[in-house]
Amino acid sequence: MTRVLAPDHAGIAAAAVILQGGGLVALPTETVYGLAADARCDRAVAGIFAAKDRPRFNPLIVHLADMDSARALAAFSPEAETLAAAFWPGPLTLVLRLRDGHGLSPLVTAGLETVALRLPAHPLARAVLQAFGGPLAAPSANPSGRISPTTAAHVLAGLSGRIDAVLDGGPCGVGLESTILDCTGPDCTGAAPVLLRPGGVPSEALAEVLGTAPASPAPTGDAPKAPGMLASHYAPRAALRLNARTPDPGEVWIGFGPDCPSAALSLSPQGDLTEAAAALFHVLHAADATGKPIAVAPVPERGLGRAINDRLRRAAAPRAVG
Ligand code: AMP
Ligand code: MG
């Protein structure tokens, strides 16, 4: 059952309580409705991917209440400070370098060292962020591959029964997704920010504030950072073997389900795909830390298993040097 929450104090408080319990709430922002979950909680973030039926763990935008929370998570270059001062709160997302001890789930960042941050302007999104008191991961509140929702009715048409609640704030004002700028350039300074996705803040407005037009993403071939094409996805240093029903000598074996009792590590001993998604990056890091080649037990190609297998295949693929 998906609850419809009214845009009043009681609705905002109820949304915050659901989010604090690791639940999923669709919230109005000035761009589109976002499907929010606690960005620090692996299981909650795995729930976003499950509800949207996303076949891939691409990184999510983290929504924050204020600049202090943003500075606590990521390092701001001078350009990023200027952009934040000019456009936040608003429909601009900045990709920045994470600070140590950020506390975000690696599912939010897809295991990257960078994070996409935004301070939304919508009063209801801001009110929920304040009542919740932490960072919220929120991609658009639609099933994967469908059109982004700009009303609560759109959200329910796609996700009813799959999420805990939708806060009904009426139609979204902008209706476009946020503009995404990569401000992680070499050494975080000097280089022009790169436009990863055009959106609610037009390029002309960015150019006026920056004094120069944002750069276009590098042409394909060398580390394209365009959405969905991130070349720097987390990959372990060691070789990784998929669909391993038993480990070879010298391998560290990552199990899934009850058929792998001898596995040193497990994505989910019970064979639960949400648990496995939540554990994925932690278990890969732990396996990598052993310094041994890694073998992973078969994971079923259904539900979140598709995104898990997609990530495992990328981690197993031969990788470019540099
Ligand atoms: P959505 O939340 O569905 O509007 O999409 C978020 C977009 O931000 C995706 O296209 C991601 O690829 C992009 N994104 C999020 N985090 C990063 C990051 N650390 N580096 C580059 N792109 C990112
Ligand atoms: Mg989307």
mmCIF file of C-alpha atoms and ligand atoms in Angstrom:
data_model
loop_
_atom_site.group_PDB
_atom_site.id
_atom_site.type_symbol
_atom_site.label_atom_id
_atom_site.label_comp_id
_atom_site.label_asym_id
_atom_site.label_seq_id
_atom_site.Cartn_x
_atom_site.Cartn_y
_atom_site.Cartn_z
ATOM 1 C CA MET A 1 0.000 0.000 0.000
ATOM 2 C CA THR A 2 1.377 3.386 -0.984
ATOM 3 C CA ARG A 3 0.136 6.185 1.290
ATOM 4 C CA VAL A 4 -0.710 9.572 -0.193
ATOM 5 C CA LEU A 5 0.494 12.251 2.239
ATOM 6 C CA ALA A 6 -0.996 15.743 2.305
ATOM 7 C CA PRO A 7 1.309 18.754 1.858
ATOM 8 C CA ASP A 8 0.942 19.888 5.475
ATOM 9 C CA HIS A 9 2.819 19.528 8.772
ATOM 10 C CA ALA A 10 1.415 16.059 9.419
ATOM 11 C CA GLY A 11 2.335 14.867 5.904
ATOM 12 C CA ILE A 12 5.881 16.239 6.172
ATOM 13 C CA ALA A 13 6.348 14.650 9.614
ATOM 14 C CA ALA A 14 5.012 11.298 8.359
ATOM 15 C CA ALA A 15 7.379 11.397 5.363
ATOM 16 C CA ALA A 16 10.353 12.054 7.673
ATOM 17 C CA VAL A 17 9.407 9.151 9.961
ATOM 18 C CA ILE A 18 9.107 6.725 7.008
ATOM 19 C CA LEU A 19 12.499 7.859 5.681
ATOM 20 C CA GLN A 20 14.122 7.529 9.130
ATOM 21 C CA GLY A 21 12.869 3.935 9.181
ATOM 22 C CA GLY A 22 14.613 3.175 5.879
ATOM 23 C CA GLY A 23 11.444 3.537 3.756
ATOM 24 C CA LEU A 24 10.846 5.102 0.348
ATOM 25 C CA VAL A 25 8.894 8.336 -0.158
ATOM 26 C CA ALA A 26 8.281 10.149 -3.440
ATOM 27 C CA LEU A 27 8.689 13.898 -2.925
ATOM 28 C CA PRO A 28 7.909 16.887 -5.101
ATOM 29 C CA THR A 29 10.945 18.946 -6.101
ATOM 30 C CA GLU A 30 11.006 21.925 -8.461
ATOM 31 C CA THR A 31 12.278 19.644 -11.252
ATOM 32 C CA VAL A 32 10.336 16.348 -11.082
ATOM 33 C CA TYR A 33 9.110 14.039 -8.282
ATOM 34 C CA GLY A 34 12.074 12.277 -6.692
ATOM 35 C CA LEU A 35 12.032 8.844 -5.047
ATOM 36 C CA ALA A 36 13.802 9.545 -1.762
ATOM 37 C CA ALA A 37 15.590 7.247 0.688
ATOM 38 C CA ASP A 38 18.223 7.706 3.427
ATOM 39 C CA ALA A 39 21.465 8.073 1.443
ATOM 40 C CA ARG A 40 23.464 6.579 4.365
ATOM 41 C CA CYS A 41 21.466 3.348 4.511
ATOM 42 C CA ASP A 42 22.458 0.549 2.100
ATOM 43 C CA ARG A 43 19.118 -1.255 2.361
ATOM 44 C CA ALA A 44 17.075 1.890 1.827
ATOM 45 C CA VAL A 45 19.091 2.816 -1.271
ATOM 46 C CA ALA A 46 18.862 -0.757 -2.583
ATOM 47 C CA GLY A 47 15.096 -0.299 -2.193
ATOM 48 C CA ILE A 48 15.177 2.604 -4.683
ATOM 49 C CA PHE A 49 16.770 0.383 -7.325
ATOM 50 C CA ALA A 50 14.277 -2.409 -6.582
ATOM 51 C CA ALA A 51 11.210 -0.115 -6.738
ATOM 52 C CA LYS A 52 12.342 1.468 -10.012
ATOM 53 C CA ASP A 53 13.444 -1.924 -11.382
ATOM 54 C CA ARG A 54 16.688 -0.272 -12.504
ATOM 55 C CA PRO A 55 18.925 -2.737 -14.340
ATOM 56 C CA ARG A 56 22.084 -0.831 -13.393
ATOM 57 C CA PHE A 57 23.605 0.758 -10.264
ATOM 58 C CA ASN A 58 24.233 4.189 -11.760
ATOM 59 C CA PRO A 59 25.016 6.850 -9.145
ATOM 60 C CA LEU A 60 22.165 8.836 -7.588
ATOM 61 C CA ILE A 61 21.850 12.528 -6.767
ATOM 62 C CA VAL A 62 22.055 13.335 -3.045
ATOM 63 C CA HIS A 63 19.616 16.024 -1.885
ATOM 64 C CA LEU A 64 20.489 18.208 1.103
ATOM 65 C CA ALA A 65 18.852 20.871 3.263
ATOM 66 C CA ASP A 66 21.722 23.349 3.490
ATOM 67 C CA MET A 67 25.227 24.309 2.455
ATOM 68 C CA ASP A 68 26.801 23.101 5.717
ATOM 69 C CA SER A 69 25.567 19.557 5.043
ATOM 70 C CA ALA A 70 26.948 19.782 1.497
ATOM 71 C CA ARG A 71 30.378 20.942 2.706
ATOM 72 C CA ALA A 72 30.478 18.096 5.210
ATOM 73 C CA LEU A 73 30.106 15.533 2.388
ATOM 74 C CA ALA A 74 32.217 16.970 -0.433
ATOM 75 C CA ALA A 75 35.071 19.357 -1.256
ATOM 76 C CA PHE A 76 33.997 22.543 -3.048
ATOM 77 C CA SER A 77 36.338 24.039 -5.648
ATOM 78 C CA PRO A 78 36.166 27.849 -6.079
ATOM 79 C CA GLU A 79 33.956 27.312 -9.189
ATOM 80 C CA ALA A 80 31.649 25.022 -7.212
ATOM 81 C CA GLU A 81 31.352 27.645 -4.437
ATOM 82 C CA THR A 82 30.435 30.289 -7.020
ATOM 83 C CA LEU A 83 27.843 28.032 -8.667
ATOM 84 C CA ALA A 84 26.302 27.004 -5.349
ATOM 85 C CA ALA A 85 26.074 30.638 -4.220
ATOM 86 C CA ALA A 86 24.357 31.595 -7.487
ATOM 87 C CA PHE A 87 21.986 28.650 -8.076
ATOM 88 C CA TRP A 88 21.304 26.845 -4.771
ATOM 89 C CA PRO A 89 18.705 26.087 -3.741
ATOM 90 C CA GLY A 90 17.631 25.255 -7.283
ATOM 91 C CA PRO A 91 17.707 22.841 -10.234
ATOM 92 C CA LEU A 92 21.511 22.501 -10.440
ATOM 93 C CA THR A 93 23.437 19.338 -9.464
ATOM 94 C CA LEU A 94 27.187 19.556 -8.798
ATOM 95 C CA VAL A 95 29.476 16.523 -9.041
ATOM 96 C CA LEU A 96 32.203 16.967 -6.417
ATOM 97 C CA ARG A 97 34.929 14.963 -4.695
ATOM 98 C CA LEU A 98 33.794 13.111 -1.573
ATOM 99 C CA ARG A 99 35.351 13.880 1.798
ATOM 100 C CA ASP A 100 36.698 11.094 4.015
ATOM 101 C CA GLY A 101 34.138 9.801 6.479
ATOM 102 C CA HIS A 102 31.203 10.996 4.357
ATOM 103 C CA GLY A 103 29.047 8.102 5.543
ATOM 104 C CA LEU A 104 27.081 7.686 2.292
ATOM 105 C CA SER A 105 26.114 4.235 1.054
ATOM 106 C CA PRO A 106 28.431 3.142 -1.789
ATOM 107 C CA LEU A 107 25.262 2.299 -3.747
ATOM 108 C CA VAL A 108 24.587 6.069 -3.945
ATOM 109 C CA THR A 109 27.956 6.831 -5.518
ATOM 110 C CA ALA A 110 28.287 3.528 -7.436
ATOM 111 C CA GLY A 111 31.522 3.120 -5.491
ATOM 112 C CA LEU A 112 33.026 6.279 -7.031
ATOM 113 C CA GLU A 113 35.115 8.883 -5.171
ATOM 114 C CA THR A 114 32.748 11.592 -6.369
ATOM 115 C CA VAL A 115 29.176 12.487 -5.480
ATOM 116 C CA ALA A 116 26.376 14.444 -7.166
ATOM 117 C CA LEU A 117 24.814 16.991 -4.764
ATOM 118 C CA ARG A 118 21.838 19.321 -4.948
ATOM 119 C CA LEU A 119 19.920 21.648 -2.635
ATOM 120 C CA PRO A 120 16.357 21.609 -3.977
ATOM 121 C CA ALA A 121 14.290 24.791 -3.835
ATOM 122 C CA HIS A 122 10.828 23.224 -3.511
ATOM 123 C CA PRO A 123 9.438 24.142 -0.071
ATOM 124 C CA LEU A 124 8.082 20.627 0.559
ATOM 125 C CA ALA A 125 11.357 18.933 -0.403
ATOM 126 C CA ARG A 126 13.203 21.350 1.887
ATOM 127 C CA ALA A 127 10.748 20.792 4.730
ATOM 128 C CA VAL A 128 11.138 16.999 4.508
ATOM 129 C CA LEU A 129 14.943 17.282 4.330
ATOM 130 C CA GLN A 130 14.916 19.435 7.457
ATOM 131 C CA ALA A 131 12.523 17.162 9.350
ATOM 132 C CA PHE A 132 14.470 14.059 8.256
ATOM 133 C CA GLY A 133 17.795 15.663 9.216
ATOM 134 C CA GLY A 134 20.161 13.980 6.747
ATOM 135 C CA PRO A 135 21.062 13.372 3.098
ATOM 136 C CA LEU A 136 18.395 11.874 0.813
ATOM 137 C CA ALA A 137 19.247 9.964 -2.349
ATOM 138 C CA ALA A 138 16.538 10.660 -4.925
ATOM 139 C CA PRO A 139 16.388 9.726 -8.599
ATOM 140 C CA SER A 140 13.190 10.446 -10.505
ATOM 141 C CA ALA A 141 10.171 8.614 -9.069
ATOM 142 C CA ASN A 142 9.309 6.507 -12.133
ATOM 143 C CA PRO A 143 9.922 2.906 -13.184
ATOM 144 C CA SER A 144 13.230 2.608 -15.039
ATOM 145 C CA GLY A 145 12.918 3.647 -18.685
ATOM 146 C CA ARG A 146 9.636 5.546 -18.222
ATOM 147 C CA ILE A 147 8.980 9.279 -18.310
ATOM 148 C CA SER A 148 9.835 11.358 -15.235
ATOM 149 C CA PRO A 149 6.773 12.186 -13.084
ATOM 150 C CA THR A 150 5.653 15.772 -12.537
ATOM 151 C CA THR A 151 2.513 14.997 -10.478
ATOM 152 C CA ALA A 152 1.699 12.617 -7.614
ATOM 153 C CA ALA A 153 -0.716 10.846 -9.975
ATOM 154 C CA HIS A 154 2.181 10.109 -12.370
ATOM 155 C CA VAL A 155 4.160 8.673 -9.442
ATOM 156 C CA LEU A 156 1.278 6.414 -8.423
ATOM 157 C CA ALA A 157 0.660 5.280 -11.995
ATOM 158 C CA GLY A 158 4.203 3.881 -12.089
ATOM 159 C CA LEU A 159 5.084 2.960 -8.510
ATOM 160 C CA SER A 160 1.854 2.390 -6.547
ATOM 161 C CA GLY A 161 2.351 -0.562 -4.198
ATOM 162 C CA ARG A 162 6.136 -0.455 -4.667
ATOM 163 C CA ILE A 163 6.941 2.542 -2.412
ATOM 164 C CA ASP A 164 5.771 3.540 1.085
ATOM 165 C CA ALA A 165 4.311 6.955 0.302
ATOM 166 C CA VAL A 166 4.046 9.922 -2.020
ATOM 167 C CA LEU A 167 3.851 13.475 -0.667
ATOM 168 C CA ASP A 168 1.333 15.201 -2.928
ATOM 169 C CA GLY A 169 2.599 18.709 -3.624
ATOM 170 C CA GLY A 170 0.754 19.249 -6.894
ATOM 171 C CA PRO A 171 2.533 19.692 -10.241
ATOM 172 C CA CYS A 172 6.294 20.429 -10.344
ATOM 173 C CA GLY A 173 7.292 23.900 -11.511
ATOM 174 C CA VAL A 174 10.279 23.212 -13.770
ATOM 175 C CA GLY A 175 9.279 19.802 -15.127
ATOM 176 C CA LEU A 176 12.825 19.295 -16.464
ATOM 177 C CA GLU A 177 15.505 17.387 -14.617
ATOM 178 C CA SER A 178 18.350 19.239 -12.915
ATOM 179 C CA THR A 179 21.342 20.472 -14.888
ATOM 180 C CA ILE A 180 24.383 18.357 -13.899
ATOM 181 C CA LEU A 181 27.843 19.952 -13.823
ATOM 182 C CA ASP A 182 31.027 18.024 -13.071
ATOM 183 C CA CYS A 183 33.251 20.253 -10.919
ATOM 184 C CA THR A 184 35.854 17.594 -10.114
ATOM 185 C CA GLY A 185 38.231 18.758 -12.932
ATOM 186 C CA PRO A 186 41.980 18.234 -12.513
ATOM 187 C CA ASP A 187 42.831 18.997 -8.864
ATOM 188 C CA CYS A 188 39.382 20.473 -8.365
ATOM 189 C CA THR A 189 40.368 23.881 -9.621
ATOM 190 C CA GLY A 190 41.111 25.906 -12.723
ATOM 191 C CA ALA A 191 39.373 23.628 -15.243
ATOM 192 C CA ALA A 192 35.934 24.712 -16.501
ATOM 193 C CA PRO A 193 33.098 22.607 -15.076
ATOM 194 C CA VAL A 194 31.793 20.023 -17.533
ATOM 195 C CA LEU A 195 28.110 19.900 -18.474
ATOM 196 C CA LEU A 196 27.032 16.265 -17.948
ATOM 197 C CA ARG A 197 23.304 16.854 -18.453
ATOM 198 C CA PRO A 198 21.414 19.937 -19.635
ATOM 199 C CA GLY A 199 18.398 20.698 -17.457
ATOM 200 C CA GLY A 200 16.560 23.272 -15.378
ATOM 201 C CA VAL A 201 19.424 25.815 -15.263
ATOM 202 C CA PRO A 202 20.259 26.907 -18.844
ATOM 203 C CA SER A 203 23.870 26.982 -20.094
ATOM 204 C CA GLU A 204 23.642 30.742 -20.692
ATOM 205 C CA ALA A 205 22.945 31.343 -16.994
ATOM 206 C CA LEU A 206 25.892 29.115 -16.048
ATOM 207 C CA ALA A 207 28.171 30.951 -18.478
ATOM 208 C CA GLU A 208 27.160 34.304 -17.039
ATOM 209 C CA VAL A 209 28.122 33.234 -13.521
ATOM 210 C CA LEU A 210 31.271 31.306 -14.490
ATOM 211 C CA GLY A 211 32.506 33.892 -16.983
ATOM 212 C CA THR A 212 32.898 31.088 -19.512
ATOM 213 C CA ALA A 213 30.621 28.451 -21.030
ATOM 214 C CA PRO A 214 30.689 25.042 -19.331
ATOM 215 C CA ALA A 215 32.788 22.509 -21.223
ATOM 216 C CA SER A 216 31.223 19.592 -23.111
ATOM 217 C CA PRO A 217 32.011 16.066 -21.958
ATOM 218 C CA ALA A 218 35.146 14.601 -23.559
ATOM 219 C CA PRO A 219 34.259 12.718 -26.760
ATOM 220 C CA THR A 220 33.815 8.987 -26.306
ATOM 221 C CA GLY A 221 36.906 6.876 -26.068
ATOM 222 C CA ASP A 222 38.609 8.522 -23.136
ATOM 223 C CA ALA A 223 36.665 8.281 -19.867
ATOM 224 C CA PRO A 224 33.316 9.748 -20.917
ATOM 225 C CA LYS A 225 31.529 10.929 -17.800
ATOM 226 C CA ALA A 226 28.134 11.406 -19.393
ATOM 227 C CA PRO A 227 25.273 9.937 -17.372
ATOM 228 C CA GLY A 228 25.198 6.181 -17.572
ATOM 229 C CA MET A 229 28.599 6.060 -19.274
ATOM 230 C CA LEU A 230 30.894 6.515 -16.299
ATOM 231 C CA ALA A 231 34.208 4.901 -17.165
ATOM 232 C CA SER A 232 35.597 5.013 -13.649
ATOM 233 C CA HIS A 233 33.124 2.595 -12.077
ATOM 234 C CA TYR A 234 34.552 0.831 -9.083
ATOM 235 C CA ALA A 235 36.471 -2.280 -10.076
ATOM 236 C CA PRO A 236 38.544 -4.451 -7.753
ATOM 237 C CA ARG A 237 42.292 -4.690 -8.414
ATOM 238 C CA ALA A 238 42.182 -8.467 -8.484
ATOM 239 C CA ALA A 239 40.794 -10.628 -11.291
ATOM 240 C CA LEU A 240 37.130 -11.472 -10.828
ATOM 241 C CA ARG A 241 35.441 -14.688 -12.032
ATOM 242 C CA LEU A 242 31.652 -14.871 -12.368
ATOM 243 C CA ASN A 243 29.165 -17.753 -11.956
ATOM 244 C CA ALA A 244 31.639 -19.703 -9.824
ATOM 245 C CA ARG A 245 29.800 -22.690 -8.298
ATOM 246 C CA THR A 246 32.993 -23.604 -6.438
ATOM 247 C CA PRO A 247 36.194 -21.628 -5.877
ATOM 248 C CA ASP A 248 39.504 -22.574 -7.503
ATOM 249 C CA PRO A 249 42.508 -22.969 -5.191
ATOM 250 C CA GLY A 250 43.799 -19.555 -4.055
ATOM 251 C CA GLU A 251 40.586 -17.694 -4.886
ATOM 252 C CA VAL A 252 38.470 -15.831 -2.342
ATOM 253 C CA TRP A 253 34.876 -16.994 -2.905
ATOM 254 C CA ILE A 254 31.894 -14.641 -2.576
ATOM 255 C CA GLY A 255 28.755 -16.709 -2.021
ATOM 256 C CA PHE A 256 25.093 -16.055 -2.672
ATOM 257 C CA GLY A 257 22.364 -18.152 -1.080
ATOM 258 C CA PRO A 258 22.535 -21.283 1.076
ATOM 259 C CA ASP A 259 24.500 -23.430 -1.403
ATOM 260 C CA CYS A 260 27.828 -21.745 -0.586
ATOM 261 C CA PRO A 261 28.408 -22.578 3.106
ATOM 262 C CA SER A 262 32.190 -22.602 2.687
ATOM 263 C CA ALA A 263 32.337 -19.138 1.100
ATOM 264 C CA ALA A 264 34.539 -16.715 3.065
ATOM 265 C CA LEU A 265 32.195 -13.844 2.171
ATOM 266 C CA SER A 266 28.552 -13.789 1.110
ATOM 267 C CA LEU A 267 26.331 -11.294 -0.667
ATOM 268 C CA SER A 268 23.369 -12.839 1.166
ATOM 269 C CA PRO A 269 23.457 -16.222 2.943
ATOM 270 C CA GLN A 270 19.645 -16.447 2.562
ATOM 271 C CA GLY A 271 19.736 -15.588 -1.134
ATOM 272 C CA ASP A 272 17.889 -12.284 -0.665
ATOM 273 C CA LEU A 273 18.540 -9.924 -3.594
ATOM 274 C CA THR A 274 17.879 -6.690 -1.677
ATOM 275 C CA GLU A 275 20.349 -7.787 1.007
ATOM 276 C CA ALA A 276 22.831 -8.722 -1.724
ATOM 277 C CA ALA A 277 22.503 -5.321 -3.421
ATOM 278 C CA ALA A 278 23.011 -3.552 -0.094
ATOM 279 C CA ALA A 279 26.135 -5.642 0.595
ATOM 280 C CA LEU A 280 27.614 -5.609 -2.913
ATOM 281 C CA PHE A 281 30.239 -2.849 -2.702
ATOM 282 C CA HIS A 282 31.193 -3.684 0.892
ATOM 283 C CA VAL A 283 31.767 -7.347 0.011
ATOM 284 C CA LEU A 284 33.740 -6.498 -3.159
ATOM 285 C CA HIS A 285 36.013 -4.202 -1.122
ATOM 286 C CA ALA A 286 36.495 -6.872 1.547
ATOM 287 C CA ALA A 287 37.339 -9.479 -1.113
ATOM 288 C CA ASP A 288 39.746 -7.076 -2.815
ATOM 289 C CA ALA A 289 41.485 -6.419 0.517
ATOM 290 C CA THR A 290 42.519 -10.103 0.690
ATOM 291 C CA GLY A 291 44.702 -9.532 -2.381
ATOM 292 C CA LYS A 292 43.490 -12.857 -3.845
ATOM 293 C CA PRO A 293 41.684 -13.404 -7.135
ATOM 294 C CA ILE A 294 37.926 -13.273 -6.586
ATOM 295 C CA ALA A 295 35.240 -15.806 -7.588
ATOM 296 C CA VAL A 296 31.546 -14.937 -7.262
ATOM 297 C CA ALA A 297 28.729 -17.478 -6.997
ATOM 298 C CA PRO A 298 25.863 -17.236 -9.543
ATOM 299 C CA VAL A 299 23.283 -14.522 -8.821
ATOM 300 C CA PRO A 300 19.843 -14.971 -10.438
ATOM 301 C CA GLU A 301 19.125 -12.602 -13.333
ATOM 302 C CA ARG A 302 15.839 -11.226 -11.955
ATOM 303 C CA GLY A 303 14.811 -8.122 -9.984
ATOM 304 C CA LEU A 304 17.843 -6.510 -8.346
ATOM 305 C CA GLY A 305 19.893 -9.472 -9.563
ATOM 306 C CA ARG A 306 20.091 -7.807 -12.983
ATOM 307 C CA ALA A 307 21.769 -4.690 -11.550
ATOM 308 C CA ILE A 308 24.042 -6.849 -9.362
ATOM 309 C CA ASN A 309 25.112 -8.941 -12.362
ATOM 310 C CA ASP A 310 25.601 -5.817 -14.481
ATOM 311 C CA ARG A 311 27.994 -4.425 -11.866
ATOM 312 C CA LEU A 312 29.799 -7.771 -11.448
ATOM 313 C CA ARG A 313 30.246 -8.092 -15.226
ATOM 314 C CA ARG A 314 31.776 -4.583 -15.353
ATOM 315 C CA ALA A 315 34.063 -5.420 -12.439
ATOM 316 C CA ALA A 316 35.133 -8.614 -14.244
ATOM 317 C CA ALA A 317 35.691 -6.959 -17.630
ATOM 318 C CA PRO A 318 39.224 -6.210 -18.789
ATOM 319 C CA ARG A 319 39.893 -2.595 -17.858
ATOM 320 C CA ALA A 320 41.730 0.208 -19.544
ATOM 321 C CA VAL A 321 44.999 1.292 -17.968
ATOM 322 C CA GLY A 322 45.267 4.840 -16.567
HETATM 323 P P1 AMP B 1 18.740 10.928 -11.786
HETATM 324 O O1 AMP B 1 18.948 10.924 -10.299
HETATM 325 O O2 AMP B 1 18.029 9.713 -12.274
HETATM 326 O O3 AMP B 1 18.187 12.218 -12.289
HETATM 327 O O4 AMP B 1 20.163 10.799 -12.444
HETATM 328 C C1 AMP B 1 21.320 11.176 -11.778
HETATM 329 C C2 AMP B 1 22.350 11.439 -12.795
HETATM 330 O O5 AMP B 1 23.501 11.969 -12.178
HETATM 331 C C3 AMP B 1 22.771 10.179 -13.521
HETATM 332 O O6 AMP B 1 22.712 10.410 -14.886
HETATM 333 C C4 AMP B 1 24.173 9.930 -13.043
HETATM 334 O O7 AMP B 1 24.953 9.300 -14.005
HETATM 335 C C5 AMP B 1 24.662 11.326 -12.673
HETATM 336 N N1 AMP B 1 25.623 11.245 -11.575
HETATM 337 C C6 AMP B 1 25.346 11.003 -10.291
HETATM 338 N N2 AMP B 1 26.475 10.922 -9.556
HETATM 339 C C7 AMP B 1 27.496 11.122 -10.412
HETATM 340 C C8 AMP B 1 28.908 11.147 -10.286
HETATM 341 N N3 AMP B 1 29.517 10.938 -9.110
HETATM 342 N N4 AMP B 1 29.644 11.390 -11.402
HETATM 343 C C9 AMP B 1 29.039 11.600 -12.573
HETATM 344 N N5 AMP B 1 27.711 11.568 -12.778
HETATM 345 C C10 AMP B 1 26.943 11.334 -11.713
HETATM 346 MG MG MG B 2 15.284 9.471 -14.175
#
